[in-house]
Structure formats: C-alpha cells, structure tokens
Short mmCIF file of C-alpha atoms in Angstrom, two decimals:
data_model
loop_
_atom_site.label_atom_id
_atom_site.label_comp_id
_atom_site.label_asym_id
_atom_site.label_seq_id
_atom_site.Cartn_x
_atom_site.Cartn_y
_atom_site.Cartn_z
CA MET T 1 -0.32 0.10 -0.32
CA ALA T 2 2.91 2.04 -0.07
CA GLY T 3 1.98 3.95 -3.18
CA ILE T 4 -1.49 5.29 -1.49
CA GLY T 5 0.79 8.04 0.19
CA PHE T 6 1.30 10.45 -3.52
CA GLU T 7 -1.97 10.56 -3.85
CA LEU T 8 -2.67 11.25 0.32
CA ARG T 9 0.21 14.12 -0.28
CA LYS T 10 -1.85 16.10 -2.91
CA LEU T 11 -5.21 15.79 -0.98
CA LEU T 12 -3.02 16.81 1.88
CA ARG T 13 -1.89 19.72 -0.05
CA LYS T 14 -4.56 21.63 0.11
CA ASP T 15 -4.10 22.34 3.50
CA SER T 16 -7.69 22.71 4.47
CA LEU T 17 -10.48 20.84 6.10
CA LEU T 18 -12.29 20.09 2.81
CA GLY T 19 -8.74 18.40 2.29
CA LEU T 20 -7.96 17.05 5.30
CA VAL T 21 -11.24 14.85 4.93
CA GLN T 22 -11.16 14.41 1.46
CA ALA T 23 -7.77 12.16 2.44
CA TYR T 24 -9.67 10.02 5.05
CA ALA T 25 -12.35 9.68 3.10
CA TYR T 26 -10.28 8.55 0.53
CA ALA T 27 -7.68 6.20 2.54
CA GLY T 28 -11.04 5.04 4.35
CA VAL T 29 -12.76 3.28 0.86
CA ILE T 30 -9.31 2.39 -0.68
CA GLY T 31 -8.15 0.66 2.59
CA SER T 32 -11.11 -1.19 2.97
CA GLY T 33 -13.59 -0.67 0.15
CA PRO T 34 -13.02 -4.29 -1.34
CA TRP T 35 -13.59 -6.78 1.72
CA VAL T 36 -16.00 -4.15 2.69
CA LEU T 37 -18.31 -5.04 -0.78
CA SER T 38 -17.82 -8.49 -0.45
CA ILE T 39 -19.27 -8.21 3.15
CA VAL T 40 -21.73 -5.95 2.76
CA GLY T 41 -22.50 -8.19 -1.19
CA ILE T 42 -22.84 -11.75 0.36
CA LEU T 43 -25.08 -10.45 2.88
CA ALA T 44 -26.69 -8.44 0.43
CA ILE T 45 -27.99 -11.43 -1.32
CA GLY T 46 -28.77 -12.75 1.54
CA LEU T 47 -31.53 -10.25 2.58
CA LEU T 48 -32.86 -9.83 -0.30
CA CYS T 49 -33.60 -13.26 -1.28
CA SER T 50 -34.45 -14.28 2.55
CA ALA T 51 -37.44 -10.55 1.39
CA LEU T 52 -38.24 -12.45 -1.97
CA ASP T 53 -39.59 -15.60 0.50
CA ALA T 54 -36.36 -17.66 -0.80
CA ALA T 55 -35.34 -20.40 0.08
CA SER T 56 -33.87 -20.09 3.57
CA LEU T 57 -31.61 -23.54 3.54
CA GLY T 58 -30.00 -22.62 -0.06
CA VAL T 59 -28.93 -18.78 1.16
CA THR T 60 -26.95 -20.16 4.36
CA GLN T 61 -26.11 -23.33 1.97
CA PHE T 62 -24.39 -20.49 -0.13
CA GLN T 63 -23.31 -17.95 2.64
CA VAL T 64 -21.43 -21.00 3.75
CA SER T 65 -19.83 -22.42 1.18
CA VAL T 66 -19.20 -19.06 -0.19
CA THR T 67 -17.39 -18.26 3.58
CA TRP T 68 -14.82 -21.41 2.75
CA LEU T 69 -13.77 -21.07 -0.37
CA ILE T 70 -12.24 -17.35 -0.02
CA ALA T 71 -11.13 -18.69 3.29
CA SER T 72 -9.53 -21.51 1.99
CA SER T 73 -8.15 -19.58 -1.02
CA LEU T 74 -6.56 -16.82 0.92
CA ILE T 75 -4.70 -19.60 2.83
CA LEU T 76 -3.54 -20.80 -0.19
CA THR T 77 -2.47 -17.58 -1.47
CA GLY T 78 -1.65 -15.64 1.12
CA GLY T 79 2.23 -17.45 0.57
CA VAL T 80 2.22 -16.60 -2.80
CA GLN T 81 0.17 -13.10 -3.05
CA LEU T 82 3.92 -11.35 -0.56
CA ALA T 83 6.37 -13.35 -1.73
CA PHE T 84 5.81 -12.23 -6.22
CA THR T 85 4.76 -8.39 -4.45
CA ARG T 86 8.08 -8.16 -3.57
CA TYR T 87 9.75 -9.59 -6.69
CA VAL T 88 7.78 -7.64 -8.46
CA SER T 89 9.25 -4.80 -6.72
CA ASP T 90 12.14 -5.86 -7.87
CA ARG T 91 11.99 -5.64 -11.25
CA LEU T 92 10.39 -2.58 -10.93
CA PHE T 93 13.20 -1.70 -8.89
CA GLU T 94 15.82 -1.88 -11.70
CA ARG T 95 13.28 -0.56 -14.26
CA ARG T 96 13.04 -3.99 -16.20
CA ASN T 97 9.27 -3.80 -16.41
CA ASP T 98 9.37 -6.21 -19.73
CA ILE T 99 9.73 -9.04 -18.12
CA VAL T 100 6.67 -8.51 -15.37
CA LEU T 101 3.88 -9.79 -16.86
CA PRO T 102 5.29 -13.10 -18.17
CA ASN T 103 5.52 -13.92 -15.01
CA LEU T 104 2.01 -12.34 -13.69
CA HIS T 105 1.15 -15.16 -15.75
CA GLY T 106 3.75 -17.38 -14.58
CA VAL T 107 2.46 -17.52 -11.41
CA LEU T 108 -0.99 -17.12 -12.15
CA CYS T 109 -0.22 -20.53 -14.50
CA LEU T 110 1.17 -22.59 -11.42
CA VAL T 111 -1.76 -21.15 -9.25
CA LEU T 112 -4.56 -22.17 -11.34
CA LEU T 113 -2.77 -25.27 -11.34
CA ALA T 114 -2.38 -25.34 -7.08
CA ALA T 115 -6.00 -24.97 -6.51
CA GLY T 116 -7.76 -26.45 -9.31
CA SER T 117 -5.93 -29.66 -8.39
CA LEU T 118 -6.77 -29.67 -4.99
CA ALA T 119 -10.22 -28.36 -5.52
CA THR T 120 -10.76 -31.61 -8.37
CA VAL T 121 -9.88 -33.98 -4.87
CA LEU T 122 -11.55 -32.58 -2.85
CA ALA T 123 -14.69 -32.72 -5.24
CA LEU T 124 -13.89 -36.00 -5.84
CA THR T 125 -14.02 -37.12 -2.14
CA VAL T 126 -14.99 -34.79 0.50
CA PHE T 127 -18.22 -33.38 -1.70
CA ALA T 128 -18.65 -36.77 -3.89
CA ALA T 129 -21.86 -37.21 -2.52
CA GLU T 130 -23.04 -33.48 -3.56
CA GLY T 131 -24.50 -32.43 -6.93
CA VAL T 132 -22.19 -32.54 -10.11
CA LEU T 133 -23.67 -28.22 -11.01
CA TYR T 134 -22.64 -27.25 -6.90
CA ARG T 135 -19.15 -29.29 -7.28
CA LEU T 136 -18.88 -28.02 -10.20
CA LEU T 137 -19.61 -25.12 -9.13
CA MET T 138 -17.04 -24.50 -6.37
CA MET T 139 -14.26 -25.95 -8.27
CA ALA T 140 -14.87 -22.64 -10.35
CA GLY T 141 -15.11 -20.12 -7.05
CA PHE T 142 -12.55 -21.85 -5.31
CA THR T 143 -9.46 -21.10 -8.78
CA GLN T 144 -11.68 -17.98 -9.64
CA LEU T 145 -10.37 -16.09 -5.94
CA CYS T 146 -7.18 -17.98 -6.16
CA ALA T 147 -6.28 -15.95 -8.83
CA ILE T 148 -8.52 -12.37 -7.45
CA TRP T 149 -6.04 -12.44 -4.40
CA VAL T 150 -3.14 -12.65 -6.57
CA LEU T 151 -4.39 -10.01 -9.38
CA THR T 152 -5.45 -7.95 -6.08
CA ILE T 153 -2.62 -7.74 -4.82
CA PHE T 154 -0.04 -6.82 -7.46
CA LEU T 155 -2.45 -4.28 -8.97
CA SER T 156 -1.77 -2.60 -5.68
CA GLY T 157 1.55 -3.10 -5.55
CA LEU T 158 0.80 -0.52 -9.41
CA LYS T 159 -1.16 1.46 -7.01
CA ARG T 160 -4.06 1.12 -9.49
CA TYR T 161 -6.06 1.73 -5.91
CA ARG T 162 -9.41 3.46 -7.77
CA ALA T 163 -9.70 0.46 -10.23
CA ILE T 164 -9.20 -2.29 -7.85
CA LEU T 165 -12.51 -0.78 -6.24
CA ALA T 166 -13.98 0.01 -9.47
CA MET T 167 -13.84 -3.49 -10.38
CA TYR T 168 -15.06 -5.39 -7.41
CA ALA T 169 -17.86 -2.97 -7.49
CA LEU T 170 -18.52 -4.25 -10.48
CA GLY T 171 -17.80 -8.06 -9.72
CA TYR T 172 -19.81 -7.64 -6.77
CA GLY T 173 -22.70 -5.65 -8.36
CA ILE T 174 -22.49 -8.48 -11.08
CA THR T 175 -22.69 -11.28 -8.27
CA VAL T 176 -25.53 -9.67 -6.06
CA GLY T 177 -28.12 -9.01 -9.55
CA ALA T 178 -27.34 -12.69 -10.78
CA ALA T 179 -27.75 -13.97 -7.88
CA LEU T 180 -30.79 -12.71 -7.29
CA LEU T 181 -32.23 -13.65 -10.76
CA ALA T 182 -30.78 -17.42 -10.71
CA ARG T 183 -32.26 -17.23 -7.27
CA ASP T 184 -35.09 -20.06 -8.15
CA TRP T 185 -32.46 -21.84 -8.27
CA ALA T 186 -31.43 -22.35 -4.54
CA LEU T 187 -28.25 -22.75 -3.78
CA GLU T 188 -26.90 -23.91 -7.38
CA GLY T 189 -28.22 -20.70 -8.72
CA LEU T 190 -26.80 -18.22 -6.44
CA LEU T 191 -23.48 -19.88 -6.84
CA ALA T 192 -23.53 -19.68 -10.67
CA GLY T 193 -24.18 -15.74 -9.71
CA PHE T 194 -21.79 -15.76 -7.36
CA VAL T 195 -19.20 -17.44 -10.22
CA LEU T 196 -20.40 -15.00 -13.20
CA GLY T 197 -19.85 -12.20 -10.91
CA HIS T 198 -15.69 -13.14 -9.90
CA PHE T 199 -15.50 -14.40 -13.35
CA ALA T 200 -15.98 -10.48 -14.57
CA LEU T 201 -13.45 -8.62 -11.64
CA LEU T 202 -11.05 -11.33 -13.22
CA CYS T 203 -11.79 -10.33 -16.33
CA GLY T 204 -11.38 -6.67 -15.42
CA MET T 205 -8.19 -7.06 -13.38
CA TRP T 206 -6.68 -8.82 -15.63
CA TRP T 207 -7.52 -6.85 -18.22
CA LEU T 208 -6.35 -3.25 -16.73
CA THR T 209 -2.80 -5.33 -15.95
CA VAL T 210 -2.22 -6.45 -19.29
CA ARG T 211 -2.71 -3.01 -19.92
CA SER T 212 0.05 -1.28 -17.27
CA PHE T 213 3.11 -2.96 -19.60
CA VAL T 214 4.76 -3.85 -22.90
CA THR T 215 6.35 -7.02 -23.32
CA THR T 216 7.09 -9.62 -26.06
CA GLU T 217 6.38 -12.71 -24.21
CA ALA T 218 3.87 -14.45 -22.84
CA VAL T 219 4.98 -16.87 -19.83
CA ARG T 220 8.13 -17.16 -17.66
CA PHE T 221 8.78 -18.23 -14.56
CA ASP T 222 12.15 -16.08 -13.49
CA PHE T 223 9.94 -15.64 -10.11
CA LEU T 224 11.07 -19.34 -9.31
CA LYS T 225 15.11 -19.07 -9.09
CA PRO T 226 16.80 -19.33 -5.75
CA GLN T 227 17.39 -15.84 -5.77
CA HIS T 228 14.47 -14.50 -6.77
CA ARG T 229 13.02 -16.70 -3.68
CA TYR T 230 11.14 -15.17 -0.45
CA PRO T 231 10.48 -18.53 1.78
CA SER T 232 10.50 -15.55 4.91
CA LEU T 233 6.79 -14.22 2.44
CA LEU T 234 5.75 -17.08 2.14
CA LEU T 235 5.44 -17.87 5.32
CA ILE T 236 4.25 -15.35 6.56
CA GLY T 237 1.47 -14.63 4.33
CA VAL T 238 -0.03 -18.40 5.02
CA LEU T 239 0.36 -18.00 8.61
CA TYR T 240 -0.94 -14.28 9.05
CA ASN T 241 -4.54 -15.63 6.72
CA LEU T 242 -4.13 -18.50 7.93
CA ALA T 243 -4.15 -16.76 11.96
CA VAL T 244 -6.83 -13.97 10.92
CA TRP T 245 -8.93 -17.19 10.26
CA ALA T 246 -8.26 -19.86 12.99
CA ASP T 247 -10.88 -19.07 15.75
CA LYS T 248 -13.21 -18.53 13.03
CA LEU T 249 -12.41 -22.67 11.91
CA VAL T 250 -11.54 -23.36 16.03
CA PHE T 251 -15.50 -22.33 16.41
CA TRP T 252 -16.95 -24.44 13.08
CA LEU T 253 -14.72 -27.40 12.65
CA TYR T 254 -16.40 -27.85 17.46
CA PRO T 255 -19.11 -29.53 17.42
CA ASP T 256 -20.65 -27.82 20.56
CA THR T 257 -20.65 -24.69 18.22
CA SER T 258 -21.64 -25.78 15.18
CA ALA T 259 -24.24 -26.91 12.77
CA ALA T 260 -22.88 -29.49 9.18
CA ILE T 261 -24.33 -27.46 6.38
CA ILE T 262 -23.34 -29.00 3.09
CA GLY T 263 -21.36 -31.48 2.72
CA PRO T 264 -17.81 -31.32 4.97
CA LEU T 265 -18.60 -27.94 5.69
CA ARG T 266 -19.82 -26.40 8.99
CA ALA T 267 -20.77 -23.48 10.29
CA SER T 268 -20.95 -21.80 14.01
CA VAL T 269 -24.50 -19.83 14.28
CA ILE T 270 -23.13 -17.83 17.35
CA TYR T 271 -20.20 -16.75 15.89
CA ASP T 272 -19.74 -16.11 12.64
CA LEU T 273 -22.43 -12.83 12.03
CA PRO T 274 -20.64 -11.06 14.93
CA VAL T 275 -17.73 -11.66 13.73
CA PHE T 276 -18.67 -10.11 10.18
CA MET T 277 -20.49 -7.15 11.92
CA ALA T 278 -17.17 -6.01 13.86
CA TYR T 279 -14.91 -5.81 10.71
CA LEU T 280 -17.74 -3.01 8.86
CA PHE T 281 -16.57 -0.74 12.24
CA ILE T 282 -12.27 -0.80 12.04
CA ILE T 283 -12.50 1.43 8.47
CA PRO T 284 -12.35 3.90 10.57
CA GLY T 285 -9.04 3.02 11.68
CA MET T 286 -7.81 1.53 8.47
CA ALA T 287 -7.91 5.47 7.42
CA VAL T 288 -5.95 7.30 10.04
CA PHE T 289 -3.62 3.94 9.74
CA LEU T 290 -3.11 4.59 5.75
CA VAL T 291 -3.27 8.58 6.49
CA ARG T 292 -0.52 9.02 9.24
CA ILE T 293 1.64 5.94 8.05
CA GLU T 294 1.69 6.48 4.63
CA THR T 295 2.10 10.35 4.78
CA ASP T 296 4.60 10.75 7.41
CA PHE T 297 6.29 7.76 8.88
CA VAL T 298 6.57 6.78 4.64
CA ASP T 299 8.15 10.98 4.36
CA TYR T 300 11.03 10.81 6.76
CA HIS T 301 11.61 6.94 6.24
CA GLU T 302 12.75 7.47 2.92
CA ARG T 303 14.89 10.67 4.23
CA PHE T 304 16.63 9.09 6.58
CA TYR T 305 17.88 6.02 3.95
CA THR T 306 18.60 8.84 1.47
CA ALA T 307 20.73 10.42 4.08
CA VAL T 308 22.03 7.01 5.20
CA ARG T 309 22.47 6.04 1.13
CA GLU T 310 24.47 9.83 0.14
CA GLY T 311 27.00 9.85 3.14
CA GLY T 312 24.65 12.00 5.21
CA SER T 313 25.51 13.16 8.52
CA LEU T 314 24.89 12.49 11.82
CA GLU T 315 22.65 14.71 13.19
CA THR T 316 20.90 14.94 9.75
CA ILE T 317 20.45 11.21 10.28
CA GLU T 318 19.24 10.80 14.05
CA ALA T 319 17.56 13.03 13.25
CA MET T 320 15.42 11.82 10.44
CA ARG T 321 15.52 8.42 13.42
CA ASP T 322 13.85 11.00 15.07
CA GLU T 323 10.97 12.07 12.93
CA MET T 324 9.80 8.85 11.80
CA VAL T 325 9.48 7.77 15.79
CA LEU T 326 7.50 10.47 15.86
CA ALA T 327 5.59 9.69 12.90
CA ILE T 328 5.13 6.13 14.45
CA ARG T 329 3.88 7.38 17.92
CA GLN T 330 1.23 9.90 16.91
CA GLY T 331 -0.46 7.45 13.89
CA PHE T 332 -0.73 4.65 16.40
CA ALA T 333 -2.00 7.30 19.08
CA GLU T 334 -5.03 8.39 16.52
CA ILE T 335 -5.71 4.70 15.16
CA ALA T 336 -6.23 4.19 19.03
CA LYS T 337 -8.18 6.72 19.38
CA ILE T 338 -10.63 6.56 16.31
CA GLN T 339 -10.87 3.06 16.81
CA THR T 340 -12.19 3.53 20.69
CA LEU T 341 -15.07 6.05 19.16
CA ALA T 342 -15.96 3.29 17.04
CA LEU T 343 -16.17 1.19 19.82
CA LEU T 344 -18.01 3.03 21.76
CA ALA T 345 -20.18 3.79 18.51
CA ALA T 346 -20.42 -0.33 18.42
CA ILE T 347 -22.35 -0.98 21.88
CA VAL T 348 -24.22 2.22 21.32
CA VAL T 349 -25.45 1.10 17.50
CA GLY T 350 -25.51 -2.81 18.29
CA PRO T 351 -28.47 -3.30 20.04
CA ALA T 352 -31.02 -1.83 17.01
CA VAL T 353 -28.06 -3.36 13.99
CA LEU T 354 -28.75 -6.87 15.64
CA ALA T 355 -32.24 -5.88 15.87
CA ALA T 356 -32.37 -5.08 12.14
CA LEU T 357 -31.07 -8.49 11.43
CA GLY T 358 -33.81 -10.57 13.85
CA ILE T 359 -30.85 -11.65 15.57
CA SER T 360 -31.32 -11.48 19.31
CA THR T 361 -29.62 -9.38 21.83
CA LEU T 362 -27.60 -12.45 22.99
CA TYR T 363 -25.19 -12.11 20.80
CA LEU T 364 -24.21 -8.91 22.26
CA PRO T 365 -21.06 -9.22 23.91
CA LEU T 366 -19.70 -11.40 21.54
CA PHE T 367 -20.21 -8.52 19.28
CA HIS T 368 -18.47 -5.80 21.50
CA ILE T 369 -15.79 -8.03 22.38
CA GLN T 370 -14.71 -8.74 18.60
CA THR T 371 -14.45 -5.06 17.77
CA LEU T 372 -12.16 -5.22 20.57
CA GLY T 373 -10.55 -7.55 19.20
CA ALA T 374 -10.71 -6.06 15.40
CA SER T 375 -10.27 -2.62 16.29
CA LEU T 376 -6.57 -4.31 17.69
CA GLN T 377 -5.71 -5.94 14.47
CA VAL T 378 -5.82 -2.53 12.64
CA GLY T 379 -3.30 -1.94 15.21
CA LEU T 380 -1.13 -4.77 14.46
CA LEU T 381 -1.85 -4.72 10.86
CA ALA T 382 -0.01 -1.15 10.93
CA LEU T 383 2.78 -2.67 13.55
CA LEU T 384 3.54 -4.89 10.71
CA ASN T 385 3.28 -2.12 7.56
CA VAL T 386 6.37 -0.40 10.00
CA PHE T 387 8.42 -3.73 10.24
CA PHE T 388 7.81 -4.55 6.16
CA TYR T 389 8.96 -0.83 5.22
CA LEU T 390 12.33 -1.65 7.81
CA ASP T 391 12.82 -4.81 6.03
CA GLN T 392 12.13 -7.19 9.44
CA ARG T 393 11.22 -9.90 7.77
CA ALA T 394 12.10 -12.78 10.50
CA LEU T 395 10.44 -10.58 12.89
CA VAL T 396 6.77 -10.30 11.20
CA LEU T 397 6.99 -14.13 10.64
CA ARG T 398 7.45 -14.48 14.93
CA LEU T 399 4.48 -12.48 14.73
CA CYS T 400 2.78 -14.34 12.42
CA ALA T 401 3.60 -16.85 14.49
CA LEU T 402 2.76 -16.73 17.23
CA LEU T 403 -1.08 -14.40 16.63
CA CYS T 404 -1.52 -17.72 15.01
CA VAL T 405 -0.49 -20.62 17.64
CA SER T 406 -2.26 -17.88 20.49
CA ASN T 407 -5.18 -17.57 18.66
CA LEU T 408 -5.32 -20.82 18.66
CA ALA T 409 -5.02 -22.35 22.05
CA LEU T 410 -6.06 -19.00 23.84
CA THR T 411 -9.99 -20.14 21.70
CA ALA T 412 -9.64 -23.58 21.78
CA LEU T 413 -9.12 -22.42 25.29
CA SER T 414 -12.64 -20.74 25.73
CA LEU T 415 -14.33 -23.00 24.48
CA GLN T 416 -13.35 -24.81 27.50
CA LEU T 417 -14.42 -21.85 29.37
CA GLY T 418 -17.75 -21.56 28.31
CA ALA T 419 -19.94 -19.55 26.27
CA ALA T 420 -19.29 -15.99 27.75
CA PHE T 421 -15.80 -16.35 27.37
CA TYR T 422 -16.76 -16.62 22.98
CA GLY T 423 -14.48 -14.32 21.17
CA TYR T 424 -12.19 -13.35 24.23
CA GLY T 425 -9.48 -16.02 22.71
CA TYR T 426 -9.14 -14.03 19.28
CA ALA T 427 -8.53 -10.54 20.73
CA ALA T 428 -6.31 -12.25 23.71
CA ALA T 429 -4.22 -13.16 21.11
CA VAL T 430 -4.53 -9.84 19.19
CA LEU T 431 -3.60 -8.49 22.11
CA LEU T 432 -0.95 -10.05 23.02
CA THR T 433 0.79 -10.01 19.66
CA LEU T 434 0.48 -6.52 19.80
CA LEU T 435 1.61 -6.31 22.62
CA TYR T 436 5.31 -7.56 21.64
CA GLY T 437 5.36 -6.34 18.19
CA LEU T 438 5.61 -2.68 20.20
CA PHE T 439 8.38 -3.86 22.23
CA ALA T 440 10.09 -5.42 19.67
CA LEU T 441 9.47 -2.34 17.68
CA ASP T 442 10.82 0.47 20.49
CA ARG T 443 13.52 -1.89 20.83
CA LYS T 444 14.23 -1.84 16.44
CA LEU T 445 13.89 1.78 17.01
CA HIS T 446 16.38 2.40 19.49
CA ARG T 447 19.26 0.46 17.32
CA LEU T 448 17.77 1.59 14.27
CA GLU T 449 21.82 3.56 13.02
CA TYR T 450 23.49 0.41 14.54
CA GLU T 451 21.92 -2.38 12.91
CA THR T 452 21.60 0.02 9.29
CA PHE T 453 25.49 0.57 9.48
CA MET T 454 26.69 -2.68 10.90
CA LEU T 455 24.65 -5.73 9.72
CA ARG T 456 24.02 -5.25 6.70
#
C-alpha cells in the first residue's frame, strides 16, 4: 500500500478541512473498500433473498460455501501474494518492466494449477455426495478467488487503487444481481451468480494488468529462481491468513458451537455474523492508519535512508530517525483514539443493528469483544506495515507465528471455559501479539542506526 501515500499527500497539500476530510475518506474507501464490498455483497444476497421468500436453507448453504471458499483461497495464496509482490517490486526498481507481465502469467498458471488440482481432489472425495453442478461451481469459484487475490495485491503494488475498487464494485454488483435473478434455482443458482460476478472481476483485473505493461513474451518463471525466492514472505503470508481465520475455523469444527450445513462444510451460528459485523467497524481505523503511516512515516523513512545512502551527517540521520519515531507514535495514538470511538459507536448502535437483522441481543457481548479484537488488529496491521518498511521479515514471521498459535490455543481455551468467554481468545491473541510487537519495535528503533550501518 506504499504508493497510496502519493495520492494522500496531494489531498493534504490543500491545507483545508475539505482536503483533510477528502484524504481520510479516500483512505477509508481504498483501504477497506474491496473487503467491505465482499462482506456487504454476500450479506445483501442473503437479506434480499430472504425478503423475496427464497428458500432459507439454500441461502444459508450459499453463504457458508462462499465463506469457506474465501477463507481457504486466502490461506492457500497468502504466501504467493507477498513473495511475488516483492519480486515485482524488485524488478520495477531495476526498470525491468518487460518481464513483469510474463512472470505474472507464470505465477497465475501455477496458482490455477494448484487450486484446480486441490479443488478436483476435494470434489471427488469429501464432496462426492453432492450434486455435480454444485461441485463444478465450487471448483470454479475457488480457482477464480485464488487468481483474484494475486491480481488484487499485484495491482495494489502498481497503485491502481481506484481501478481495484471499481472492479470490485462491478464484480459484486454482478454477483448480487445474477444471484437474485437465479434464486429460483436455489443453491446452485446463487453460486452461479457468485461465479459469474467473480469471472467478470477476474477478467477486468487481468485487463487492467495487461494495459499496464508492454511485453513480447507470454509466460516466464523467473520468480522460481533461487535468488528470487523469499521463503520468509511465503511463510508470513500463509501464517497471517491462517491466524486471521484460526478462531473461525475452531468454532466451525467444534461440534458444540457449529452445525453441518452442506457436505463437510460447517458453520457457527453464534459466532459468524457478529465477527463479520465487527470488521465493518474498523473502517475509520484503516483510514487513519493509511493517512498517518503512509504519509508522515513514509516521508521520514525515505529521508532517513536517503541520508544513509548519500552520506548525510550523523546529525541529519538522527533527526530523520527521531521524526520517523514521532510519526509512528502519532499514528498509533490516532488509531487508538479513532478505534475507541468506533468501539463506543458499536456499543451504542449494536442493539439496533442486531434487531434490524433479527438477531437476539444475547449476541451483544460477543459482538463487542469481536469489535475490540478487530480494532486491535488494525494496530497490528499498522505495526506489521512498519516492520515491512524496515525490512524486518524475520520479526514479522515471529509475530505471525505467535498470532496463529495463540489464536488457536486461546480460542480452544475459551470453548472450554464456556459461552461467556467466546471471542476473548481472538481478542487476547491479537493483544498479546500487538504488545510483543510494540516492545520489539521500540527496541528496533533505538538500535536503528547501529543495525543499518553494522548489520547490513
């Protein structure tokens, strides 16, 4: 997301209240738009189908199927997303733009091959009892999503944020419209709408990519060469996505908190909806994170390393380091303030929202603790972003491993403690990882000049 800082600086240069509002609105939409559209789109299909008297079982099976598709595809491609983005950034820095698109086609070929093979095996084994059309649509949806995640992060690296948002709006608009038109075909009709919308999204994003590069080759696999591999980034991507979904997976697979929906797929009625609602309340924090980290911090980060490379004085280097530390502290302070307000807003509007969705107010405590956990996750995202700028991949890997293990262990513990503790495992895991990360960041910043000159 580094390139978004250029757009935000243009808005902030207006030095007016309107420019400030525009910057935060732009950051919120760009940073949260794609996944908000995803969540809202799937929920909208359920609500609209219910209002139109569609079969409730088919709607539930559709939403659970799509949720499993999204979770599994993110975990499978998480490592590829980060490692390939790093490869592309290195090639762009070397001004070797002509080999970027062929290598993108190469990684897409491997991703589609792996996703298609895995989907085929699952369709013939654990989903063997389901209808042929359902299995074919699930295979298509899974492979499409795997390719879409790779293209999304690739286009983000090229600073095509508005284009990404427009494509997601188009894709999910088609998804909702097609699913509603095909609702009479129950589960298969809804899934067909989902596949159609994501096919349009995939084609649109690939078209944007092809327009961005000129090349004479179709496919290359240079990213597989040993010097271009980033095993730490592969592990980070897998572990982070697994960590984010770990508590959901535990609740889905634990018999007392879940129910079988279709085939091997399970869902937790008491856990799922409050979780996804909580994520909608981190949009303000994402906006602040992008505005502060991607403008102030990035500016001083660039000045610090420019001074190092060009032989700046020790006084200049220390001054840039101090400004960078100040920008980080101000960024985290503003994230904490805005997410506190978001949490209070969730407490105030929570009863009305649950009532509008026909959900019992007994879910309120879980919704509140999930909103707190999601708010802490915004701070963790900002922290990981800072570490990536400082190229602390080993430390990021430890943080992601800690989040994954602690989320699994503490969520399992919360299940044993009873319903009153549901959601606390996720929130405690994020808090533990955030505190460890902040301690490590403080230590790194105090040793920044030493490690920059002596250890690199």
